[in-house]
XYZ file of C-alpha atoms in Angstrom:
709
model
C -64.256 25.646 40.450
C -68.149 25.047 40.007
C -70.423 22.646 41.667
C -70.435 20.896 38.356
C -66.670 20.606 37.137
C -66.448 19.516 41.380
C -69.163 16.790 40.336
C -67.663 16.050 37.115
C -64.133 15.309 38.849
C -65.933 13.508 41.896
C -67.442 11.070 39.497
C -64.765 10.144 36.445
C -62.459 9.917 39.377
C -64.640 7.081 39.889
C -65.100 6.129 35.897
C -61.227 6.264 35.350
C -60.847 9.738 34.062
C -60.242 13.042 35.821
C -61.384 16.339 35.206
C -59.917 19.217 37.593
C -61.707 22.518 35.949
C -63.534 23.542 33.680
C -61.673 24.225 30.851
C -60.414 20.295 30.780
C -64.059 19.385 29.299
C -62.435 20.726 25.796
C -61.159 17.741 25.297
C -63.493 15.383 25.712
C -66.846 15.322 23.469
C -70.294 16.642 24.390
C -71.644 12.862 24.289
C -68.780 12.651 27.282
C -70.301 15.504 29.103
C -73.308 14.248 28.895
C -73.017 11.300 31.003
C -71.125 12.233 32.865
C -72.654 14.949 33.857
C -75.834 12.932 34.038
C -73.933 9.913 36.767
C -72.638 13.190 38.490
C -76.040 14.738 39.418
C -77.463 10.550 40.186
C -74.660 10.683 42.384
C -75.546 14.043 44.074
C -78.774 12.628 44.349
C -77.718 9.124 46.109
C -79.264 6.958 43.197
C -75.924 5.854 41.896
C -73.443 3.560 43.781
C -69.644 5.222 43.799
C -68.438 1.854 42.859
C -70.861 0.960 40.449
C -69.442 1.517 36.650
C -72.262 2.880 33.942
C -72.361 -0.011 31.975
C -71.768 -4.062 33.016
C -68.518 -4.956 30.700
C -68.505 -7.772 28.729
C -66.149 -11.143 30.154
C -62.620 -11.781 28.464
C -63.371 -15.285 27.381
C -60.395 -17.963 29.075
C -58.283 -20.443 27.199
C -60.210 -23.935 27.687
C -58.453 -26.535 29.030
C -59.545 -30.380 27.703
C -59.767 -32.684 30.717
C -58.539 -36.223 30.203
C -56.809 -35.047 27.343
C -53.333 -36.383 28.786
C -53.763 -39.899 29.131
C -53.376 -41.567 32.675
C -50.599 -44.182 31.621
C -48.386 -41.137 29.932
C -46.596 -40.482 33.519
C -43.758 -39.123 34.424
C -41.770 -42.836 35.372
C -42.781 -43.758 32.133
C -41.537 -40.635 30.006
C -38.881 -41.502 27.605
C -38.440 -37.908 26.251
C -39.929 -35.610 23.697
C -41.365 -36.954 20.602
C -39.126 -36.089 17.316
C -40.402 -32.111 16.547
C -40.737 -33.386 12.261
C -42.322 -36.487 13.662
C -46.476 -36.087 11.042
C -49.652 -36.597 13.579
C -53.175 -36.658 13.365
C -56.378 -35.244 15.894
C -59.505 -34.449 15.892
C -60.983 -31.107 17.134
C -64.673 -32.047 17.899
C -66.963 -28.348 17.812
C -69.611 -27.285 20.009
C -72.191 -26.128 18.042
C -73.838 -22.553 19.416
C -76.529 -24.184 22.036
C -75.537 -26.985 23.198
C -77.461 -26.437 26.805
C -80.709 -26.222 23.824
C -79.558 -29.296 21.881
C -79.960 -31.639 25.116
C -83.374 -29.643 26.146
C -84.523 -30.017 23.255
C -83.750 -33.687 21.996
C -85.612 -34.115 25.642
C -88.519 -32.473 24.437
C -89.337 -34.015 21.013
C -88.902 -37.351 22.473
C -91.433 -36.791 25.811
C -94.885 -36.880 25.358
C -95.832 -34.446 28.132
C -93.918 -31.262 26.082
C -95.510 -29.473 23.324
C -92.728 -30.200 21.445
C -93.252 -33.958 21.206
C -93.022 -35.177 17.776
C -91.748 -32.422 16.184
C -89.061 -33.517 14.476
C -86.416 -30.909 12.516
C -85.157 -31.679 9.327
C -80.492 -31.736 8.632
C -81.153 -27.864 8.012
C -82.851 -26.814 10.178
C -80.885 -29.061 12.951
C -77.872 -27.158 11.336
C -79.140 -23.682 11.829
C -80.719 -23.730 15.098
C -77.913 -26.052 17.081
C -75.015 -27.047 14.621
C -71.912 -25.150 14.897
C -72.142 -21.912 12.265
C -69.601 -20.657 9.599
C -68.059 -18.572 11.858
C -67.507 -20.902 14.593
C -65.866 -23.426 11.627
C -64.224 -21.016 9.866
C -62.698 -19.408 13.432
C -61.205 -22.862 14.410
C -60.032 -23.485 10.928
C -57.968 -20.163 10.928
C -56.637 -20.868 14.711
C -55.483 -24.571 13.646
C -53.694 -23.480 10.211
C -51.859 -20.249 12.387
C -50.549 -23.239 14.172
C -48.654 -24.458 10.924
C -51.372 -27.094 11.511
C -53.237 -29.127 8.241
C -56.490 -29.012 7.656
C -57.763 -32.463 5.898
C -61.252 -32.586 6.482
C -64.626 -30.419 7.928
C -67.690 -31.746 9.118
C -70.454 -30.071 11.382
C -69.546 -31.673 14.134
C -65.239 -32.120 13.522
C -62.415 -30.883 12.206
C -59.542 -33.786 11.505
C -55.822 -32.124 11.446
C -52.550 -33.439 10.890
C -49.122 -31.713 11.084
C -45.782 -32.557 13.058
C -45.643 -32.551 16.333
C -43.985 -29.450 16.501
C -46.842 -27.457 15.054
C -49.744 -29.869 16.857
C -47.648 -28.525 20.337
C -48.199 -24.902 19.124
C -51.550 -25.512 18.178
C -52.747 -28.057 21.574
C -50.679 -26.343 24.079
C -48.688 -28.903 24.912
C -45.479 -30.893 24.602
C -45.698 -34.436 23.278
C -43.649 -36.774 24.669
C -42.601 -40.252 23.838
C -43.815 -42.853 27.231
C -42.660 -46.555 27.616
C -46.101 -48.619 27.880
C -46.340 -52.309 28.209
C -42.926 -52.870 26.245
C -43.716 -49.977 23.957
C -42.949 -46.599 22.878
C -46.133 -44.562 22.179
C -46.792 -41.037 22.343
C -48.522 -38.726 23.700
C -49.156 -35.138 24.927
C -47.493 -34.842 28.474
C -50.334 -32.456 30.191
C -54.218 -31.343 29.126
C -55.077 -29.814 25.907
C -55.398 -25.940 26.279
C -57.656 -24.148 23.206
C -56.767 -20.587 22.724
C -59.488 -17.592 24.387
C -60.628 -17.157 20.575
C -62.659 -20.984 20.441
C -62.736 -22.168 23.841
C -66.179 -21.522 23.143
C -66.744 -23.734 19.859
C -64.463 -26.131 20.560
C -65.905 -29.565 22.615
C -62.294 -31.429 22.941
C -59.515 -32.907 20.759
C -58.531 -36.603 20.351
C -56.098 -39.224 18.684
C -53.000 -36.178 20.205
C -51.880 -40.054 21.514
C -50.443 -43.615 20.125
C -54.056 -45.989 20.827
C -53.466 -48.464 23.688
C -55.195 -51.562 24.511
C -58.775 -52.781 23.654
C -60.970 -51.209 21.302
C -64.603 -51.599 20.143
C -64.856 -54.594 18.986
C -68.356 -56.571 17.722
C -70.143 -58.455 20.246
C -70.882 -61.729 18.652
C -69.305 -64.882 17.948
C -69.585 -67.828 15.689
C -70.570 -71.316 17.090
C -67.882 -73.275 15.581
C -65.233 -70.979 17.199
C -66.924 -72.082 21.166
C -66.077 -75.703 20.671
C -61.852 -75.823 20.891
C -61.202 -77.054 24.153
C -60.319 -80.400 25.894
C -60.985 -83.788 23.479
C -63.706 -86.093 25.252
C -65.032 -89.269 24.429
C -69.587 -89.705 24.150
C -70.303 -91.316 26.567
C -72.804 -94.410 25.629
C -76.346 -93.605 23.907
C -74.278 -89.749 22.653
C -74.221 -89.599 19.660
C -71.204 -89.897 17.355
C -71.335 -86.595 15.449
C -72.957 -82.929 15.951
C -76.891 -82.998 16.532
C -79.738 -80.267 17.469
C -83.126 -80.194 17.996
C -85.329 -78.170 15.795
C -87.038 -76.706 18.799
C -86.694 -76.730 22.940
C -86.749 -80.816 23.971
C -87.341 -82.061 20.957
C -83.940 -84.889 21.025
C -82.657 -85.530 24.945
C -79.399 -86.582 25.341
C -79.516 -90.463 25.703
C -76.554 -91.530 27.441
C -75.094 -88.529 29.424
C -74.229 -87.528 32.725
C -76.297 -85.897 35.301
C -76.234 -82.354 34.331
C -76.861 -79.410 36.921
C -80.515 -79.721 37.739
C -82.378 -82.943 37.606
C -83.873 -84.669 34.793
C -83.384 -85.389 30.988
C -80.822 -83.213 28.893
C -82.135 -82.488 26.195
C -79.523 -81.201 22.960
C -79.547 -77.088 22.084
C -81.687 -75.909 19.245
C -80.192 -75.531 15.594
C -79.337 -72.237 14.744
C -82.252 -70.074 14.398
C -83.118 -68.419 10.554
C -85.405 -65.567 10.503
C -88.722 -66.820 9.997
C -88.184 -68.336 13.202
C -87.791 -65.622 14.498
C -90.716 -63.378 12.923
C -92.892 -65.930 14.272
C -91.882 -66.137 17.674
C -91.606 -62.545 18.771
C -94.887 -62.348 16.487
C -93.833 -60.212 13.316
C -95.462 -63.278 11.008
C -98.636 -62.542 12.680
C -98.881 -58.668 12.745
C -98.160 -58.451 8.745
C -95.338 -55.433 9.134
C -92.869 -56.192 6.986
C -91.254 -52.893 7.385
C -92.313 -50.879 4.694
C -91.373 -47.142 4.481
C -88.577 -47.702 7.243
C -85.000 -47.404 6.747
C -82.461 -49.058 8.650
C -78.963 -48.210 8.866
C -75.950 -50.581 10.345
C -72.757 -49.515 11.300
C -69.623 -51.876 11.713
C -65.988 -50.724 10.211
C -64.867 -51.600 7.075
C -67.274 -53.855 4.502
C -67.302 -56.692 3.007
C -67.435 -56.912 -1.110
C -70.303 -59.324 -1.055
C -72.108 -58.424 1.118
C -75.103 -57.983 -1.007
C -74.968 -60.793 -2.473
C -74.638 -62.668 0.512
C -77.607 -61.345 1.980
C -79.622 -62.504 -1.052
C -78.161 -66.110 -1.644
C -79.631 -65.944 2.567
C -82.490 -64.969 1.878
C -83.097 -67.089 -1.077
C -81.968 -70.368 0.414
C -84.106 -69.871 3.192
C -87.611 -69.147 2.239
C -87.437 -64.860 2.436
C -87.169 -62.480 -0.301
C -84.030 -60.667 -1.951
C -83.232 -57.467 -1.280
C -84.860 -55.499 -4.437
C -83.349 -53.477 -6.486
C -82.544 -49.805 -4.545
C -83.296 -50.971 -1.868
C -79.824 -51.875 0.139
C -77.342 -49.555 -0.093
C -73.709 -48.742 1.154
C -71.443 -45.937 2.706
C -68.163 -47.274 2.123
C -64.657 -45.660 1.294
C -62.106 -48.349 0.905
C -58.936 -45.951 0.170
C -59.473 -44.261 4.045
C -59.320 -47.466 5.824
C -57.449 -47.662 8.360
C -56.049 -49.675 11.267
C -56.487 -52.587 10.171
C -54.575 -54.170 12.891
C -55.527 -53.081 15.525
C -58.877 -53.772 14.239
C -58.774 -57.585 12.620
C -58.690 -55.892 9.882
C -62.127 -56.082 6.751
C -62.215 -59.708 7.359
C -62.456 -59.519 10.925
C -65.413 -57.025 10.620
C -67.184 -59.122 7.544
C -69.199 -61.531 9.835
C -70.563 -59.062 11.648
C -72.070 -56.598 9.021
C -72.661 -60.359 7.761
C -74.913 -60.877 10.381
C -75.994 -56.985 11.276
C -78.068 -57.011 7.404
C -79.342 -60.657 7.769
C -81.290 -60.323 10.308
C -82.733 -56.658 10.129
C -83.834 -58.532 6.330
C -85.255 -61.244 8.136
C -87.682 -59.403 10.592
C -88.002 -56.465 8.301
C -87.777 -57.533 5.186
C -89.137 -54.252 3.171
C -87.110 -51.640 5.237
C -84.775 -50.546 2.886
C -80.575 -51.146 4.686
C -77.964 -48.930 4.255
C -74.502 -50.108 5.106
C -72.043 -47.275 6.397
C -68.697 -48.417 6.920
C -66.304 -46.874 9.712
C -62.641 -46.757 8.802
C -61.920 -47.931 11.508
C -63.396 -49.500 15.181
C -61.829 -46.286 16.666
C -64.334 -44.069 17.994
C -63.190 -41.450 15.546
C -64.013 -43.041 12.466
C -67.507 -44.637 13.931
C -68.324 -41.543 15.153
C -67.932 -40.283 11.817
C -70.038 -42.424 10.207
C -72.712 -41.871 12.833
C -72.907 -38.370 12.107
C -73.030 -39.375 8.233
C -76.322 -40.856 9.453
C -77.701 -37.505 10.960
C -76.219 -34.988 8.699
C -77.775 -36.597 6.112
C -80.664 -38.427 7.519
C -80.047 -41.947 5.886
C -81.902 -43.959 8.708
C -85.201 -43.860 10.778
C -83.293 -46.564 12.988
C -79.396 -47.102 13.457
C -78.339 -50.309 14.691
C -74.316 -51.057 16.423
C -73.514 -54.366 17.004
C -69.940 -52.525 18.839
C -69.130 -51.617 22.433
C -66.060 -51.101 24.816
C -65.845 -50.108 28.942
C -65.727 -46.992 30.167
C -63.237 -47.469 32.738
C -59.764 -49.941 32.034
C -56.361 -51.086 32.628
C -54.651 -49.788 29.974
C -56.538 -46.821 28.808
C -57.657 -45.549 32.447
C -61.211 -43.872 31.775
C -62.799 -42.645 28.426
C -62.275 -39.393 28.124
C -65.127 -36.866 28.524
C -64.559 -35.193 24.689
C -65.426 -38.829 23.479
C -68.539 -39.541 25.373
C -69.453 -35.501 24.983
C -69.343 -36.064 21.049
C -71.494 -39.326 21.021
C -73.724 -37.547 23.382
C -74.615 -35.117 20.474
C -74.627 -37.093 17.687
C -77.424 -39.241 19.753
C -79.195 -35.393 20.185
C -79.197 -34.729 17.697
C -80.464 -37.765 16.101
C -83.303 -37.834 18.265
C -84.222 -34.224 17.744
C -84.337 -35.645 13.704
C -86.315 -38.267 14.099
C -83.638 -40.875 14.346
C -83.133 -43.832 16.968
C -80.342 -45.656 17.970
C -79.918 -49.019 18.901
C -76.329 -50.568 20.484
C -75.681 -53.916 21.636
C -75.390 -54.629 25.423
C -72.534 -56.290 25.532
C -71.686 -60.528 25.648
C -69.453 -60.246 29.024
C -71.786 -59.910 32.073
C -71.131 -57.490 33.992
C -67.711 -57.069 32.233
C -66.309 -57.673 36.365
C -62.453 -59.201 36.198
C -64.336 -62.721 37.505
C -65.805 -63.016 34.471
C -63.129 -61.680 31.995
C -60.954 -64.558 33.533
C -63.390 -67.050 31.516
C -65.739 -65.049 29.431
C -64.930 -65.993 25.377
C -65.967 -62.569 24.832
C -64.827 -60.119 27.105
C -62.760 -56.972 27.447
C -60.048 -58.334 29.549
C -58.386 -54.856 30.790
C -61.536 -54.250 33.195
C -60.753 -53.177 36.707
C -64.387 -53.673 37.819
C -67.811 -54.966 37.804
C -69.552 -51.792 34.629
C -72.148 -51.517 31.868
C -70.599 -51.017 28.602
C -70.087 -47.845 25.818
C -71.802 -46.382 24.044
C -74.528 -48.546 25.317
C -74.636 -47.167 28.510
C -75.357 -43.558 27.464
C -79.131 -42.374 28.261
C -79.869 -40.927 24.669
C -79.831 -44.423 22.598
C -81.887 -47.736 23.672
C -79.673 -50.767 24.744
C -80.658 -53.930 23.753
C -79.675 -57.052 25.626
C -79.580 -60.693 25.118
C -82.036 -63.553 25.701
C -81.718 -67.377 25.036
C -85.256 -67.990 23.076
C -87.172 -71.937 23.061
C -89.093 -72.552 21.111
C -92.284 -74.494 22.489
C -93.193 -77.164 19.156
C -92.430 -78.064 15.456
C -94.600 -74.859 14.200
C -92.123 -72.570 15.679
C -94.729 -70.998 18.448
C -92.640 -69.173 21.226
C -91.713 -71.517 24.130
C -89.916 -69.206 26.937
C -86.596 -67.036 27.130
C -84.421 -66.890 29.420
C -81.713 -63.934 30.140
C -78.411 -64.769 28.100
C -76.250 -66.059 30.511
C -74.741 -69.722 30.162
C -72.617 -71.965 31.919
C -69.806 -74.318 30.527
C -68.448 -77.682 31.464
C -66.450 -80.266 29.291
C -67.534 -83.695 29.113
C -64.629 -86.175 30.780
C -62.162 -87.827 29.261
C -64.528 -91.325 30.503
C -67.427 -89.698 29.624
C -69.117 -90.344 32.796
C -69.311 -86.794 34.404
C -68.904 -83.332 33.771
C -65.401 -80.883 34.924
C -66.164 -78.655 36.143
C -69.488 -79.300 38.042
C -71.070 -76.667 38.216
C -69.039 -75.084 35.092
C -67.930 -71.342 34.767
C -69.288 -68.322 33.029
C -68.727 -68.457 29.701
C -71.169 -66.103 28.090
C -73.727 -63.801 29.179
C -75.635 -60.656 28.024
C -73.897 -57.113 29.116
C -76.101 -54.786 31.506
C -75.454 -53.362 34.843
C -75.978 -50.228 36.752
C -73.671 -47.025 35.412
C -71.547 -45.104 37.536
C -71.274 -42.011 34.763
C -74.836 -41.878 33.968
C -77.831 -39.599 35.932
C -80.813 -41.566 35.957
C -83.413 -40.126 32.334
C -86.379 -39.076 32.382
C -88.253 -42.166 31.197
C -86.731 -44.775 33.781
C -88.235 -42.869 36.635
C -91.023 -44.895 38.241
C -90.092 -48.091 36.599
C -86.315 -49.070 37.524
C -86.619 -50.413 41.319
C -84.657 -48.389 43.381
C -82.228 -50.960 44.950
C -81.106 -51.164 41.010
C -80.521 -47.262 40.323
C -79.143 -46.592 43.646
C -76.295 -49.432 43.550
C -73.571 -49.369 41.358
C -72.017 -52.820 39.854
C -69.041 -52.146 42.685
C -71.821 -52.685 45.038
C -71.132 -49.417 46.337
C -74.504 -47.090 46.937
C -75.034 -44.074 44.908
C -76.544 -41.456 46.384
C -78.533 -40.040 43.062
C -80.559 -42.466 40.811
C -78.652 -43.733 38.065
C -79.835 -45.136 34.801
C -79.810 -48.969 34.383
C -79.285 -51.125 31.652
C -80.691 -52.483 29.148
C -83.143 -50.961 28.002
C -85.244 -54.686 26.650
C -83.948 -57.582 25.328
C -84.332 -60.413 22.166
C -82.328 -63.269 21.517
C -78.819 -63.500 20.935
C -77.576 -66.474 23.549
C -74.877 -68.527 21.905
C -76.447 -71.945 21.887
C -79.636 -70.747 21.043
C -77.883 -69.139 17.753
C -78.628 -67.827 14.593
C -77.347 -68.848 11.107
C -75.688 -66.620 9.007
C -74.294 -66.740 5.518
C -71.117 -65.031 4.575
C -68.802 -65.152 1.764
C -65.008 -65.898 2.675
C -61.531 -67.110 0.856
C -64.381 -67.386 -2.412
C -66.902 -69.547 -0.992
C -69.773 -69.214 0.326
C -71.072 -71.293 3.542
C -73.289 -70.770 6.737
C -73.267 -70.706 10.360
C -74.766 -70.223 13.539
C -73.547 -66.782 15.352
C -74.734 -65.869 18.949
C -74.017 -62.804 21.126
C -75.691 -59.357 21.563
C -74.864 -58.076 18.364
C -78.185 -60.604 17.135
C -79.741 -58.972 19.018
C -79.834 -55.169 18.626
C -80.374 -55.829 14.863
C -83.425 -57.806 15.778
C -84.432 -54.902 17.913
C -83.882 -52.285 14.999
C -85.816 -54.663 12.523
C -88.951 -55.101 15.057
C -88.791 -50.602 15.273
C -88.516 -50.690 11.227
C -91.979 -53.038 11.777
C -93.051 -50.801 13.996
C -92.140 -47.078 12.332
C -94.275 -48.946 9.496
C -97.247 -49.449 11.723
C -97.722 -45.843 13.039
C -96.409 -44.324 9.591
C -94.213 -41.820 10.667
C -90.598 -41.764 12.289
C -90.205 -42.754 16.236
C -87.163 -41.318 17.432
C -85.357 -41.786 20.220
C -87.911 -45.128 21.537
C -86.666 -45.078 24.602
C -89.679 -43.043 26.481
C -91.749 -44.670 24.459
C -90.651 -48.389 25.531
C -90.965 -47.723 29.282
C -94.290 -46.795 28.337
C -95.444 -49.679 26.369
C -93.900 -51.916 29.216
C -96.051 -50.041 31.791
C -98.833 -51.105 29.342
C -97.898 -54.972 29.194
C -96.610 -54.839 26.065
C -93.411 -56.389 26.389
C -93.171 -59.751 27.910
C -90.902 -60.400 31.044
C -88.352 -62.658 30.772
C -87.427 -64.172 34.422
C -85.027 -66.810 34.570
C -85.686 -70.234 35.989
C -88.954 -70.315 34.217
C -89.137 -73.804 31.926
C -91.521 -74.760 29.145
C -95.247 -75.101 30.206
C -94.371 -75.613 33.873
C -91.674 -73.283 36.926
C -89.569 -75.899 37.620
C -85.771 -74.965 37.328
C -84.792 -74.665 33.497
C -82.661 -77.737 32.059
C -79.482 -77.376 30.641
C -78.774 -78.421 27.271
C -76.188 -80.461 25.962
C -73.951 -79.098 22.765
C -71.936 -80.600 20.755
C -69.254 -80.046 17.308
C -66.587 -81.239 15.722
C -63.767 -79.036 15.331
C -60.217 -79.917 14.034
C -61.536 -84.379 13.658
C -62.041 -84.159 17.207
C -65.686 -84.165 18.968
C -66.735 -81.721 21.839
C -69.440 -82.802 24.024
C -70.528 -79.652 26.288
C -73.052 -79.066 29.238
C -74.061 -75.679 28.975
C -76.848 -73.950 31.709
C -79.053 -70.924 31.094
C -79.867 -68.102 32.847
C -76.223 -67.857 34.044
C -75.644 -64.157 33.414
C -73.002 -63.509 36.259
C -74.274 -61.003 38.787
C -76.861 -59.843 36.037
C -80.097 -61.628 36.792
C -84.318 -61.695 35.336
C -86.278 -61.100 37.810
C -89.716 -60.157 38.073
C -90.361 -56.353 36.267
C -87.219 -54.291 35.105
C -84.055 -56.019 35.460
C -80.502 -55.328 34.920
C -80.900 -58.837 32.501
C -83.051 -57.992 29.932
C -84.542 -54.279 31.032
C -88.196 -54.860 30.608
C -88.298 -57.613 28.562
C -89.000 -58.692 24.829
C -91.657 -56.926 22.302
C -94.446 -59.066 21.657
C -96.960 -58.608 18.528
C -99.235 -56.373 20.913
C -96.365 -53.885 21.221
C -95.797 -53.960 17.682
C -100.131 -53.401 17.316
C -100.061 -50.637 19.765
C -98.523 -48.444 16.574
C -101.350 -49.244 14.793
C -103.773 -47.832 17.358
C -102.664 -44.579 16.912
C -102.459 -42.267 20.239
C -104.214 -44.613 22.659
C -100.662 -45.411 24.465
C -101.173 -41.171 25.563
C -104.853 -41.532 27.057
C -104.363 -44.876 28.528
C -101.010 -43.613 30.591
C -103.240 -41.052 31.550
C -105.533 -43.089 33.290
C -102.978 -45.018 35.359
């Protein structure tokens, strides 16, 4: 055997082929001989490791297990056996897109004024070409699903919605579907986490919908004032009026004859519900002359009111404002696809929220366009689909969302990672396209079980104090609540405290309040997230005592996201007036909640967009910069009008069912969340001022000032 043949034999034993004699080389191509010979010579010279292959092998894709797709409540103890094979189910498969890491990186780049890509927003087509799911990815996912016998109902850049029998779903998603007894009801769920085939593992973010809904849902963060009056009867004391009354501004009317309140001094009546012109003046919008012209605000809620446009126009003209112009208001609503109305409170249950949001946006940005996008239910997949519609069609510059939910529950367990990731993708896409998202912070303070025991708008299945979602996402602006007091009859700004109320009822004898002090009833949300790390824009602004302390009191070694970011009026006892048709009759009533605060701030952002002459995009980096430049009003509790004395309480009167209800209300009492000097977890950086709006008129002045700090 020649030296070359011997080397070929030695080399090919390591390459997986054995050539024993020179004659056998006739069975191998000349190119193969040349390659092996080169490798053999390299081996002989000691320049090639014996065990090294000639080329790196491509990793073989592996099946993907979707975490959290098997719900915590689907336990072995509750298992009632297989769901009937023919039972029809629906599910949503969320798509990963072609560059998920690049998506997050560019979302930050366009939002960070220190990055060369700052405000280099992409169009929807540019976004899709660079980051969206490719046609090949979508086709592969559809092929996999159809091959398993599942029907594709609809497809977008974000998700593929499917239906099929329990048997087909089990085949497609690698897990059996069983029935479980939960809370006395028979529900269904996968017996284990979903498994996605290797061929589409890199294209699929996750799967939602294979489980029955159990427990709470996303809900509006508002309460009608009249809905809070139910309770035991009370007798007015000497000097108290026999009918409901309120003040036009803080301290205008005093409740003479009322028992002593929580603090010394006169007890005033609460203020009458605000109308938009009062809010425009108090927050400096009137003085700025801005009206939101050139900006578009999208409002997202569930379902849709058939009288929304006429109600908004009636409300506006009744209070001295202009109705919507032709083409200024539009809707994206498909009633034929509405679902889950029993679980969501029906269309009527969401109509008041829709009226509130649209009327507040129009009230504070009267020339902005408003597009209402009605989700087909209050479930996450339908709410996400509405958000996706906005970004995929670039329907707006700002998106107002007055709904939220908690992430950790006793009924449902933890929110699925797929749900969170799917939301985050949409928010990041919005940032890249120059669209900002505003969310209500919640109405139950710190969402602790203690707060839920007495709070009027709490999610009752909370296991511990926590922040709401999506409001706690690092990619949205979380809008907390305040109680706004007007200084005088001219409507001048007086003061704000955090949105948080203690409440007592007048005793039957009319001589005392019971209990005294009262119990927590209503409060703006916020706090330190246990789920999201601190984003870059909060660094150096949020105190470490907040970012490193979870709401349970536990220390976090890493800095975490703290909410809210900003705050505006939303207290139930500094309510806003809202007009709505119900049962064919138009009427107006007071409404409170961070559902008020979110559309108010979205309108302020529309005014700022007019001032700037271009989109703002994801607003938080600019909000935190401008807060450091003194353009937000620092909201601090216990600061009364004109002096530093403790803020007084108010008496709230109302009549329901023919009986008078008299309440004592204290402000600035928001569970564990407190408005303190500087950034805090009750009001964030504070409320916007006229100077905040003016700053957008002056070009990129903020960059120069920031660099000098």
